[in-house]
């Protein structure tokens, strides 16, 4: 799963691609699903601007089922 860390230590997940979904409002650039600090979906959609993206990385599970963070 590809994750963006936004300002304020908020995490969002990209859907099924490497690029975020475009927002339908001119006020924001993108919309993605919010994640908690353990990278579980919260069920909320987050609107954000390109300037809010602090970091982009991939989260995967290893053979033991532990979350592993990989830089992109």
Coordinates of C-alpha atoms in Angstrom, one line a residue:
X1 CA 0.0 0.0 0.0
X2 CA 1.3 3.4 -0.9
X3 CA 1.0 6.0 2.0
X4 CA 1.4 9.7 2.1
X5 CA 2.2 11.4 5.4
X6 CA 0.6 14.8 5.5
X7 CA 1.3 17.8 7.7
X8 CA 0.1 17.2 11.2
X9 CA 1.1 13.5 11.2
X10 CA -2.0 12.5 9.3
X11 CA -1.7 9.4 7.0
X12 CA -3.6 8.7 3.9
X13 CA -3.6 5.7 1.5
X14 CA -3.7 5.9 -2.3
X15 CA -6.5 3.7 -3.7
X16 CA -5.2 1.2 -6.3
X17 CA -2.7 3.3 -8.1
X18 CA 0.5 5.2 -7.6
X19 CA -1.2 8.6 -8.0
X20 CA -3.9 10.1 -5.7
X21 CA -7.5 10.7 -6.8
X22 CA -8.1 14.2 -8.0
X23 CA -10.5 16.2 -5.9
X24 CA -13.7 17.5 -7.4
X25 CA -13.4 20.8 -5.6
X26 CA -11.0 23.6 -6.6
X27 CA -10.2 24.2 -3.0
X28 CA -8.2 20.9 -2.7
X29 CA -6.0 18.9 -5.1
X30 CA -6.6 15.3 -3.9
X31 CA -8.8 13.0 -1.9
X32 CA -7.7 9.7 -0.2
X33 CA -8.7 7.4 2.5
X34 CA -7.4 8.2 6.0
X35 CA -5.3 5.8 8.0
X36 CA -4.6 5.6 11.7
X37 CA -1.0 5.4 13.1
X38 CA -1.0 1.6 12.6
X39 CA -2.0 2.1 8.9
X40 CA -5.5 0.8 9.3
X41 CA -8.3 2.5 7.4
X42 CA -10.5 4.8 9.5
X43 CA -13.3 5.0 7.0
X44 CA -12.9 8.7 6.4
X45 CA -12.0 10.4 3.2
X46 CA -9.5 13.2 3.5
X47 CA -9.2 16.2 1.1
X48 CA -5.7 17.7 0.9
X49 CA -3.5 20.0 -1.1
X50 CA -0.3 19.0 -2.8
X51 CA 1.7 21.3 -0.4
X52 CA 0.5 19.2 2.6
X53 CA 2.3 16.1 1.4
X54 CA 5.4 15.6 3.6
X55 CA 6.5 12.1 2.7
X56 CA 5.6 9.2 0.4
X57 CA 6.4 5.5 1.2
X58 CA 5.1 2.0 0.8
X59 CA 3.8 -0.2 3.7
X60 CA 3.9 -4.0 3.2
X61 CA 3.6 -7.1 5.5
X62 CA 6.6 -9.3 5.8
X63 CA 6.5 -13.1 6.1
X64 CA 5.7 -12.9 9.9
X65 CA 2.8 -10.5 9.2
X66 CA 4.6 -7.4 10.6
X67 CA 4.3 -4.1 8.8
X68 CA 7.4 -3.0 7.0
X69 CA 7.9 0.5 5.7
X70 CA 9.8 0.9 2.5
X71 CA 11.0 4.1 0.9
X72 CA 9.9 4.8 -2.6

